[in-house]
């Protein structure tokens, strides 16, 4: 008889995502192994075993949860969020309705710059409490591992404040958080006519951030009117030399060549890619840079064209999906809705979508060996879904399908319960 602390049994469909090594690329993304009538045993916060219900007599457990035929998957991974910020931007909705483009709002001192003003004004405690609220909501939607970027300070003091908030969130919440420094997110108003010294100032912060272990990745918004490809190259090379992993907001609004730069520099991911070139797709696939797609942003900005997910997959790239949670272009914590958008507008199959929000999303933030799979020895990060099968989540939109979320074997969210 084997002992477990927790036994989830009578699982109708279990997606372990445990096939192969590394990110899942191209056609492989379309193949999913499904265990039927399964159980998962958890001991000391980690997966002890996965098997079929027929073996249940071999197990005793402190807590047994009858899953009544439901779907169970790994905790979702959200690899691109702007979690920590002051205020909100609901007043910009009317401008959007009038058709004022996102980059024009930014040019007029709104958009990211309005969030910068509110983030500079907020205390560390206020930012912590606000981010905690959003983070808990993400957990309730089934996310157990995520990335969080700075980038609403655009000065040393506020960028450090944001990174320190992420550090505190990591320590005090049931969520694994990977931290990214996005000091190069916009050109602050005080440097509007002279951006070069601003980027230099952000570059000079890199050794300190490294020394204090405040971020694992460095990212830049490579976009018309923000940072050019050559500025991005210079900045990211400096980050790489210091040992940071590299990410790029690439080809989000205009096709500048950010994807090619991501491949050239060996970035871990290139994110957005709505305007990516054919060459960029080939290069990402060849260099194993993960294509992180954010269809919530395309949807929310009301754009007619989505990132070419099918072409990326055909080119052999590994695709991940994310909320891009932020107060401007994607105010949602709901990664399940992003799965619906991926089905409807990116034309991704349910099998591809599940890879994109688990194993590939984990690899996109350097967490592929820790998260995104249900496998003996890994952290017991699990979601029980109120759904009969894995097709159901990308299909039924606009609601939270989560029944329960387990983080390190502990139930951190249960539908209908106040935790
Ligand atoms: O606050 O608008 N695209 N950065 C680049 C964002 C969107 C976040 C924002
Ligand atoms: Zn972003």
CSV table of C-alpha atoms and ligand atoms in Angstrom, one decimal:
chain,number,residue,atom,x,y,z
A,1,UNK,CA,0.0,0.0,0.0
A,2,UNK,CA,1.4,3.4,-1.0
A,3,UNK,CA,0.6,6.6,1.0
A,4,UNK,CA,-0.5,9.9,-0.6
A,5,UNK,CA,-1.5,13.2,1.0
A,6,UNK,CA,-4.1,13.8,-1.7
A,7,UNK,CA,-5.6,11.5,-4.3
A,8,UNK,CA,-7.6,12.9,-7.3
A,9,UNK,CA,-9.5,10.0,-8.7
A,10,UNK,CA,-12.3,9.2,-11.2
A,11,UNK,CA,-10.7,11.7,-13.6
A,12,UNK,CA,-12.6,11.5,-16.9
A,13,UNK,CA,-9.8,12.9,-19.0
A,14,UNK,CA,-6.3,13.6,-17.7
A,15,UNK,CA,-3.9,15.7,-19.8
A,16,UNK,CA,-0.4,15.1,-18.4
A,17,UNK,CA,1.2,17.0,-21.3
A,18,UNK,CA,4.1,14.6,-20.5
A,19,UNK,CA,5.4,13.6,-23.9
A,20,UNK,CA,8.7,14.4,-25.3
A,21,UNK,CA,11.3,16.9,-24.1
A,22,UNK,CA,11.5,20.6,-24.6
A,23,UNK,CA,8.9,22.9,-26.1
A,24,UNK,CA,6.4,21.1,-28.5
A,25,UNK,CA,6.8,22.4,-32.0
A,26,UNK,CA,5.0,22.5,-35.3
A,27,UNK,CA,2.8,19.5,-36.1
A,28,UNK,CA,3.6,17.8,-32.7
A,29,UNK,CA,1.5,20.5,-31.1
A,30,UNK,CA,-1.6,18.8,-32.7
A,31,UNK,CA,-1.0,15.5,-30.9
A,32,UNK,CA,-2.3,15.1,-27.4
A,33,UNK,CA,-2.2,12.0,-25.2
A,34,UNK,CA,-5.2,11.6,-23.0
A,35,UNK,CA,-5.5,9.3,-20.1
A,36,UNK,CA,-9.1,8.1,-19.3
A,37,UNK,CA,-10.4,7.0,-15.9
A,38,UNK,CA,-7.3,8.2,-14.2
A,39,UNK,CA,-6.0,9.2,-10.9
A,40,UNK,CA,-3.2,11.6,-9.6
A,41,UNK,CA,-1.5,11.0,-6.3
A,42,UNK,CA,0.2,13.8,-4.5
A,43,UNK,CA,2.7,13.6,-1.7
A,44,UNK,CA,4.6,16.5,0.0
A,45,UNK,CA,3.3,19.0,-2.5
A,46,UNK,CA,4.6,17.0,-5.5
A,47,UNK,CA,3.1,14.5,-7.9
A,48,UNK,CA,3.8,11.0,-6.6
A,49,UNK,CA,2.2,9.0,-9.3
A,50,UNK,CA,-0.3,9.1,-12.2
A,51,UNK,CA,-2.2,6.0,-13.2
A,52,UNK,CA,-5.5,4.4,-14.0
A,53,UNK,CA,-8.4,4.0,-11.6
A,54,UNK,CA,-7.9,0.2,-11.6
A,55,UNK,CA,-4.8,0.7,-9.5
A,56,UNK,CA,-6.5,2.7,-6.8
A,57,UNK,CA,-6.6,-0.1,-4.3
A,58,UNK,CA,-2.8,0.3,-4.0
A,59,UNK,CA,-3.2,3.7,-2.5
A,60,UNK,CA,-4.2,5.2,0.8
A,61,UNK,CA,-4.6,9.0,1.1
A,62,UNK,CA,-5.3,11.7,3.6
A,63,UNK,CA,-7.7,13.5,1.3
A,64,UNK,CA,-9.5,11.8,-1.6
A,65,UNK,CA,-11.3,13.9,-4.2
A,66,UNK,CA,-13.8,12.1,-6.5
A,67,UNK,CA,-13.5,14.1,-9.8
A,68,UNK,CA,-16.7,12.5,-11.1
A,69,UNK,CA,-15.5,12.2,-14.7
A,70,UNK,CA,-14.2,15.7,-14.9
A,71,UNK,CA,-11.2,17.0,-16.9
A,72,UNK,CA,-7.9,17.5,-15.0
A,73,UNK,CA,-4.9,19.3,-16.5
A,74,UNK,CA,-1.7,20.9,-15.3
A,75,UNK,CA,-2.1,24.4,-13.8
A,76,UNK,CA,-2.1,26.9,-16.6
A,77,UNK,CA,1.0,29.0,-17.3
A,78,UNK,CA,0.7,32.7,-18.4
A,79,UNK,CA,4.0,33.8,-19.9
A,80,UNK,CA,3.4,37.5,-20.6
A,81,UNK,CA,1.7,39.9,-18.1
A,82,UNK,CA,2.1,43.5,-17.0
A,83,UNK,CA,0.8,42.5,-13.5
A,84,UNK,CA,2.0,45.5,-11.4
A,85,UNK,CA,0.6,48.9,-12.2
A,86,UNK,CA,-1.2,51.8,-10.6
A,87,UNK,CA,-4.7,53.0,-11.6
A,88,UNK,CA,-6.6,51.8,-14.7
A,89,UNK,CA,-7.5,53.2,-18.1
A,90,UNK,CA,-11.3,52.8,-18.5
A,91,UNK,CA,-11.5,56.5,-19.6
A,92,UNK,CA,-9.6,55.5,-22.8
A,93,UNK,CA,-12.4,53.2,-23.9
A,94,UNK,CA,-14.3,56.1,-25.4
A,95,UNK,CA,-11.2,57.2,-27.4
A,96,UNK,CA,-10.9,53.6,-28.7
A,97,UNK,CA,-14.6,53.7,-29.7
A,98,UNK,CA,-13.9,56.8,-31.7
A,99,UNK,CA,-11.2,54.9,-33.5
A,100,UNK,CA,-8.2,56.7,-32.0
A,101,UNK,CA,-5.3,54.2,-32.5
A,102,UNK,CA,-3.4,52.8,-29.5
A,103,UNK,CA,-0.1,54.4,-30.6
A,104,UNK,CA,-1.8,57.8,-31.1
A,105,UNK,CA,-3.1,57.7,-27.5
A,106,UNK,CA,0.4,56.9,-26.4
A,107,UNK,CA,1.8,59.8,-28.5
A,108,UNK,CA,-0.6,62.2,-26.8
A,109,UNK,CA,0.8,61.2,-23.3
A,110,UNK,CA,-2.0,58.7,-22.6
A,111,UNK,CA,-1.8,54.9,-22.8
A,112,UNK,CA,1.3,53.4,-21.1
A,113,UNK,CA,2.3,57.0,-20.0
A,114,UNK,CA,-0.9,57.5,-18.1
A,115,UNK,CA,-0.3,54.2,-16.3
A,116,UNK,CA,3.3,55.4,-15.6
A,117,UNK,CA,2.0,58.5,-13.9
A,118,UNK,CA,-0.3,56.5,-11.7
A,119,UNK,CA,2.4,53.8,-10.9
A,120,UNK,CA,4.9,56.5,-9.9
A,121,UNK,CA,2.3,58.0,-7.5
A,122,UNK,CA,1.4,54.7,-5.9
A,123,UNK,CA,3.2,53.3,-2.8
A,124,UNK,CA,4.8,49.9,-2.8
A,125,UNK,CA,2.0,48.7,-0.5
A,126,UNK,CA,-0.7,50.0,-2.8
A,127,UNK,CA,0.9,48.3,-5.8
A,128,UNK,CA,1.3,45.1,-3.9
A,129,UNK,CA,-2.4,45.0,-2.8
A,130,UNK,CA,-3.6,45.8,-6.3
A,131,UNK,CA,-1.4,43.2,-8.0
A,132,UNK,CA,-2.5,40.7,-5.3
A,133,UNK,CA,-6.1,41.2,-6.3
A,134,UNK,CA,-5.4,40.5,-10.0
A,135,UNK,CA,-3.1,37.6,-9.1
A,136,UNK,CA,-5.7,35.9,-7.0
A,137,UNK,CA,-8.1,36.3,-9.9
A,138,UNK,CA,-5.6,34.6,-12.2
A,139,UNK,CA,-5.3,31.7,-9.8
A,140,UNK,CA,-9.1,31.4,-9.8
A,141,UNK,CA,-8.9,31.1,-13.6
A,142,UNK,CA,-6.5,28.2,-13.3
A,143,UNK,CA,-3.1,29.9,-13.7
A,144,UNK,CA,-0.5,28.6,-11.3
A,145,UNK,CA,2.7,29.9,-12.9
A,146,UNK,CA,3.2,33.3,-14.6
A,147,UNK,CA,5.5,36.0,-15.8
A,148,UNK,CA,5.3,39.6,-14.6
A,149,UNK,CA,7.0,42.6,-16.2
A,150,UNK,CA,7.9,46.0,-14.8
A,151,UNK,CA,7.7,48.9,-17.3
A,152,UNK,CA,5.4,51.4,-15.7
A,153,UNK,CA,8.1,53.3,-13.9
A,154,UNK,CA,10.5,54.4,-16.6
A,155,UNK,CA,12.7,55.7,-13.9
A,156,UNK,CA,15.0,53.9,-11.6
A,157,UNK,CA,13.0,54.3,-8.4
A,158,UNK,CA,9.7,53.2,-9.8
A,159,UNK,CA,11.1,50.3,-11.9
A,160,UNK,CA,12.8,49.0,-8.8
A,161,UNK,CA,9.6,49.5,-6.8
A,162,UNK,CA,7.7,47.4,-9.3
A,163,UNK,CA,10.3,44.6,-9.3
A,164,UNK,CA,10.3,44.6,-5.5
A,165,UNK,CA,6.5,44.2,-5.6
A,166,UNK,CA,7.0,41.1,-7.8
A,167,UNK,CA,9.5,39.7,-5.4
A,168,UNK,CA,7.1,40.1,-2.5
A,169,UNK,CA,4.3,38.6,-4.5
A,170,UNK,CA,6.5,35.6,-5.2
A,171,UNK,CA,7.1,35.2,-1.5
A,172,UNK,CA,3.6,35.7,-0.2
A,173,UNK,CA,1.3,34.1,-2.9
A,174,UNK,CA,0.6,30.6,-4.1
A,175,UNK,CA,1.9,31.4,-7.5
A,176,UNK,CA,5.3,30.9,-9.2
A,177,UNK,CA,6.2,34.2,-10.8
A,178,UNK,CA,9.0,34.8,-13.2
A,179,UNK,CA,10.2,38.4,-13.2
A,180,UNK,CA,11.0,40.5,-16.4
A,181,UNK,CA,12.5,44.0,-16.5
A,182,UNK,CA,10.7,46.1,-19.1
A,183,UNK,CA,12.3,49.5,-18.3
A,184,UNK,CA,12.3,49.9,-22.1
A,185,UNK,CA,8.5,49.9,-22.4
A,186,UNK,CA,7.9,53.5,-23.6
A,187,UNK,CA,9.8,56.8,-23.8
A,188,UNK,CA,8.8,58.9,-20.7
A,189,UNK,CA,7.5,62.4,-21.2
A,190,UNK,CA,10.6,64.0,-19.7
A,191,UNK,CA,12.7,62.4,-22.5
A,192,UNK,CA,10.1,62.8,-25.3
A,193,UNK,CA,12.4,64.8,-27.6
A,194,UNK,CA,15.6,63.0,-26.6
A,195,UNK,CA,15.1,59.2,-26.1
A,196,UNK,CA,18.7,58.0,-26.3
A,197,UNK,CA,19.8,59.0,-22.8
A,198,UNK,CA,16.6,57.4,-21.4
A,199,UNK,CA,17.5,54.0,-22.9
A,200,UNK,CA,21.0,54.5,-21.7
A,201,UNK,CA,19.7,55.1,-18.2
A,202,UNK,CA,17.7,51.8,-18.3
A,203,UNK,CA,20.8,50.0,-19.6
A,204,UNK,CA,22.7,51.3,-16.6
A,205,UNK,CA,20.2,49.7,-14.3
A,206,UNK,CA,20.8,46.2,-15.6
A,207,UNK,CA,23.9,45.3,-13.5
A,208,UNK,CA,22.0,46.4,-10.3
A,209,UNK,CA,18.9,44.3,-11.2
A,210,UNK,CA,21.2,41.3,-11.9
A,211,UNK,CA,23.1,41.7,-8.7
A,212,UNK,CA,19.9,41.9,-6.6
A,213,UNK,CA,18.3,39.0,-8.5
A,214,UNK,CA,15.2,41.2,-9.3
A,215,UNK,CA,14.6,39.8,-12.8
A,216,UNK,CA,15.4,36.7,-14.9
A,217,UNK,CA,14.5,38.3,-18.2
A,218,UNK,CA,14.9,41.7,-20.0
A,219,UNK,CA,12.2,42.8,-22.5
A,220,UNK,CA,11.8,45.8,-24.8
A,221,UNK,CA,8.8,47.3,-26.7
A,222,UNK,CA,10.3,47.2,-30.3
A,223,UNK,CA,7.7,49.3,-32.2
A,224,UNK,CA,7.3,52.3,-34.4
A,225,UNK,CA,7.5,55.4,-32.2
A,226,UNK,CA,8.9,53.5,-29.3
A,227,UNK,CA,12.2,51.6,-29.7
A,228,UNK,CA,13.8,50.8,-33.1
A,229,UNK,CA,15.3,47.5,-34.1
A,230,UNK,CA,18.8,48.9,-33.8
A,231,UNK,CA,18.2,50.4,-30.3
A,232,UNK,CA,16.6,47.1,-29.2
A,233,UNK,CA,19.6,45.1,-30.5
A,234,UNK,CA,22.1,47.3,-28.6
A,235,UNK,CA,20.1,47.2,-25.4
A,236,UNK,CA,19.3,43.5,-25.5
A,237,UNK,CA,22.9,42.6,-26.3
A,238,UNK,CA,24.0,44.4,-23.1
A,239,UNK,CA,21.3,42.4,-21.2
A,240,UNK,CA,22.5,39.1,-22.7
A,241,UNK,CA,26.1,39.8,-21.8
A,242,UNK,CA,25.0,40.2,-18.2
A,243,UNK,CA,23.3,36.8,-18.3
A,244,UNK,CA,19.7,37.8,-18.6
A,245,UNK,CA,17.3,35.8,-20.8
A,246,UNK,CA,15.8,37.9,-23.6
A,247,UNK,CA,12.2,38.6,-24.6
A,248,UNK,CA,10.9,41.1,-27.2
A,249,UNK,CA,7.5,42.8,-27.8
A,250,UNK,CA,8.0,42.1,-31.5
A,251,UNK,CA,5.9,43.2,-34.5
A,252,UNK,CA,2.8,43.9,-32.4
A,253,UNK,CA,1.4,46.8,-34.4
A,254,UNK,CA,3.8,47.3,-37.3
A,255,UNK,CA,6.1,44.7,-39.0
A,256,UNK,CA,9.5,46.2,-37.9
A,257,UNK,CA,11.6,43.1,-37.8
A,258,UNK,CA,11.5,42.3,-34.1
A,259,UNK,CA,11.0,38.6,-34.8
A,260,UNK,CA,14.2,38.5,-36.8
A,261,UNK,CA,16.0,40.3,-34.0
A,262,UNK,CA,14.7,37.8,-31.5
A,263,UNK,CA,16.1,34.9,-33.6
A,264,UNK,CA,19.4,36.7,-34.1
A,265,UNK,CA,19.9,37.3,-30.4
A,266,UNK,CA,18.6,33.8,-29.3
A,267,UNK,CA,15.7,35.2,-27.3
A,268,UNK,CA,13.7,32.8,-25.3
A,269,UNK,CA,10.5,34.2,-26.8
A,270,UNK,CA,9.2,36.7,-29.3
A,271,UNK,CA,5.8,38.1,-28.3
A,272,UNK,CA,2.8,39.4,-30.3
A,273,UNK,CA,4.0,38.8,-33.9
A,274,UNK,CA,0.8,40.1,-35.5
A,275,UNK,CA,2.9,41.7,-38.3
A,276,UNK,CA,5.7,39.0,-38.5
A,277,UNK,CA,7.3,38.4,-41.9
A,278,UNK,CA,7.7,35.0,-43.6
A,279,UNK,CA,11.4,35.2,-43.0
A,280,UNK,CA,10.8,36.0,-39.3
A,281,UNK,CA,8.6,32.9,-39.0
A,282,UNK,CA,11.3,30.7,-40.5
A,283,UNK,CA,13.9,32.2,-38.3
A,284,UNK,CA,12.0,31.7,-35.1
A,285,UNK,CA,11.3,28.1,-36.0
A,286,UNK,CA,15.0,27.5,-36.9
A,287,UNK,CA,16.4,29.1,-33.7
A,288,UNK,CA,13.8,27.6,-31.4
A,289,UNK,CA,12.5,30.9,-30.2
A,290,UNK,CA,9.0,30.5,-28.8
A,291,UNK,CA,6.3,32.4,-30.6
A,292,UNK,CA,4.2,33.9,-27.8
A,293,UNK,CA,0.8,35.0,-29.2
A,294,UNK,CA,-1.5,37.4,-27.4
A,295,UNK,CA,-4.9,37.4,-29.3
A,296,UNK,CA,-6.6,39.2,-26.4
A,297,UNK,CA,-4.7,42.3,-27.4
A,298,UNK,CA,-5.7,42.1,-31.1
A,299,UNK,CA,-9.3,41.5,-30.0
A,300,UNK,CA,-9.3,44.4,-27.6
A,301,UNK,CA,-7.7,46.8,-30.0
A,302,UNK,CA,-10.3,45.9,-32.5
A,303,UNK,CA,-7.8,44.9,-35.2
A,304,UNK,CA,-9.0,42.9,-38.2
A,305,UNK,CA,-5.9,40.7,-38.5
A,306,UNK,CA,-4.6,38.2,-35.9
A,307,UNK,CA,-1.1,36.7,-35.6
A,308,UNK,CA,-0.5,34.0,-38.2
A,309,UNK,CA,-0.6,31.1,-35.8
A,310,UNK,CA,-1.2,28.5,-38.5
A,311,UNK,CA,1.8,29.6,-40.5
A,312,UNK,CA,4.0,29.6,-37.5
A,313,UNK,CA,3.0,26.1,-36.6
A,314,UNK,CA,3.4,25.0,-40.2
A,315,UNK,CA,6.9,26.6,-40.2
A,316,UNK,CA,7.7,24.3,-37.2
A,317,UNK,CA,7.6,26.9,-34.4
A,318,UNK,CA,6.6,26.3,-30.8
A,319,UNK,CA,3.6,28.5,-30.0
A,320,UNK,CA,2.6,29.7,-26.6
A,321,UNK,CA,-0.5,31.8,-25.6
A,322,UNK,CA,-0.9,34.5,-23.0
A,323,UNK,CA,-3.3,37.0,-21.6
A,324,UNK,CA,-0.9,40.0,-22.0
A,325,UNK,CA,-2.8,41.1,-18.9
A,326,UNK,CA,-2.3,44.9,-18.7
A,327,UNK,CA,-4.5,48.0,-18.1
A,328,UNK,CA,-4.5,49.3,-21.7
A,329,UNK,CA,-4.6,46.8,-24.5
A,330,UNK,CA,-5.7,43.6,-22.7
A,331,UNK,CA,-7.4,44.1,-19.3
A,332,UNK,CA,-8.3,40.5,-18.5
A,333,UNK,CA,-7.0,37.8,-16.2
A,334,UNK,CA,-8.9,35.2,-18.1
A,335,UNK,CA,-6.6,32.9,-20.0
A,336,UNK,CA,-9.5,30.6,-20.8
A,337,UNK,CA,-11.0,33.4,-22.9
A,338,UNK,CA,-7.7,33.7,-24.7
A,339,UNK,CA,-8.0,29.9,-25.5
A,340,UNK,CA,-11.4,30.7,-27.0
A,341,UNK,CA,-9.9,33.5,-29.1
A,342,UNK,CA,-7.1,31.2,-30.2
A,343,UNK,CA,-9.6,28.7,-31.4
A,344,UNK,CA,-11.9,31.2,-33.2
A,345,UNK,CA,-9.3,33.7,-34.7
A,346,UNK,CA,-5.9,32.0,-34.6
A,347,UNK,CA,-7.6,28.8,-35.9
A,348,UNK,CA,-5.6,26.7,-33.5
A,349,UNK,CA,-6.9,23.2,-32.7
A,350,UNK,CA,-7.8,22.4,-29.1
A,351,UNK,CA,-4.7,20.1,-28.9
A,352,UNK,CA,-2.5,23.0,-30.0
A,353,UNK,CA,-4.1,25.4,-27.6
A,354,UNK,CA,-3.5,23.1,-24.6
A,355,UNK,CA,0.2,22.8,-25.5
A,356,UNK,CA,0.3,26.6,-25.8
A,357,UNK,CA,-1.0,27.3,-22.3
A,358,UNK,CA,0.9,24.6,-20.5
A,359,UNK,CA,4.2,23.2,-21.6
A,360,UNK,CA,5.1,25.8,-24.3
A,361,UNK,CA,4.1,28.7,-22.0
A,362,UNK,CA,6.4,27.2,-19.3
A,363,UNK,CA,9.3,27.0,-21.7
A,364,UNK,CA,8.7,30.6,-22.8
A,365,UNK,CA,9.6,31.8,-19.3
A,366,UNK,CA,12.4,29.3,-18.6
A,367,UNK,CA,10.2,27.2,-16.5
A,368,UNK,CA,9.7,24.2,-18.8
A,369,UNK,CA,11.4,21.8,-16.4
A,370,UNK,CA,9.2,23.0,-13.5
A,371,UNK,CA,5.7,23.7,-14.7
A,372,UNK,CA,3.3,22.8,-17.5
A,373,UNK,CA,3.2,19.0,-17.0
A,374,UNK,CA,1.8,16.4,-14.6
A,375,UNK,CA,4.7,14.2,-14.0
A,376,UNK,CA,6.1,12.3,-11.0
A,377,UNK,CA,8.4,14.5,-9.0
A,378,UNK,CA,7.0,17.8,-10.3
A,379,UNK,CA,5.1,20.3,-8.2
A,380,UNK,CA,1.5,19.3,-7.8
A,381,UNK,CA,0.0,22.2,-9.7
A,382,UNK,CA,-3.4,20.9,-11.0
A,383,UNK,CA,-6.7,22.2,-12.3
A,384,UNK,CA,-10.0,20.2,-12.0
A,385,UNK,CA,-12.4,21.6,-14.6
A,386,UNK,CA,-16.1,21.6,-14.7
A,387,UNK,CA,-15.9,20.1,-18.1
A,388,UNK,CA,-16.3,16.6,-19.5
A,389,UNK,CA,-13.4,16.8,-21.9
A,390,UNK,CA,-10.5,19.0,-23.1
A,391,UNK,CA,-12.4,20.2,-26.2
A,392,UNK,CA,-14.9,21.9,-24.0
A,393,UNK,CA,-12.7,24.8,-22.7
A,394,UNK,CA,-11.8,26.4,-26.0
A,395,UNK,CA,-15.4,25.9,-27.1
A,396,UNK,CA,-17.6,27.4,-24.3
A,397,UNK,CA,-16.6,31.0,-23.8
A,398,UNK,CA,-17.0,33.8,-21.4
A,399,UNK,CA,-17.2,31.9,-18.1
A,400,UNK,CA,-14.8,30.4,-15.6
A,401,UNK,CA,-14.7,26.6,-16.0
A,402,UNK,CA,-12.5,26.0,-13.0
A,403,UNK,CA,-13.8,23.6,-10.3
A,404,UNK,CA,-10.6,23.6,-8.2
A,405,UNK,CA,-7.0,24.7,-8.4
A,406,UNK,CA,-4.2,23.0,-6.5
A,407,UNK,CA,-0.8,24.7,-6.0
A,408,UNK,CA,1.9,22.6,-4.6
A,409,UNK,CA,-0.7,20.1,-3.6
A,410,UNK,CA,-2.8,22.6,-1.7
A,411,UNK,CA,-6.3,23.6,-2.8
A,412,UNK,CA,-6.0,27.3,-3.4
A,413,UNK,CA,-9.3,27.9,-5.1
A,414,UNK,CA,-12.6,26.0,-5.1
A,415,UNK,CA,-15.7,27.1,-6.9
A,416,UNK,CA,-18.3,28.5,-4.6
A,417,UNK,CA,-16.0,28.5,-1.6
A,418,UNK,CA,-14.6,31.5,0.1
A,419,UNK,CA,-11.0,30.6,0.6
B,1,LIG,O1,-0.1,49.3,-20.8
B,1,LIG,O2,-0.6,49.4,-22.9
B,1,LIG,N1,1.5,46.9,-25.6
B,1,LIG,N2,2.6,47.4,-23.8
B,1,LIG,C1,2.8,47.2,-25.2
B,1,LIG,C2,1.3,47.4,-23.5
B,1,LIG,C3,0.7,47.0,-24.6
B,1,LIG,C4,0.8,47.6,-22.2
B,1,LIG,C5,0.0,48.8,-22.0
B,2,LIG,ZN1,3.1,43.2,-23.3
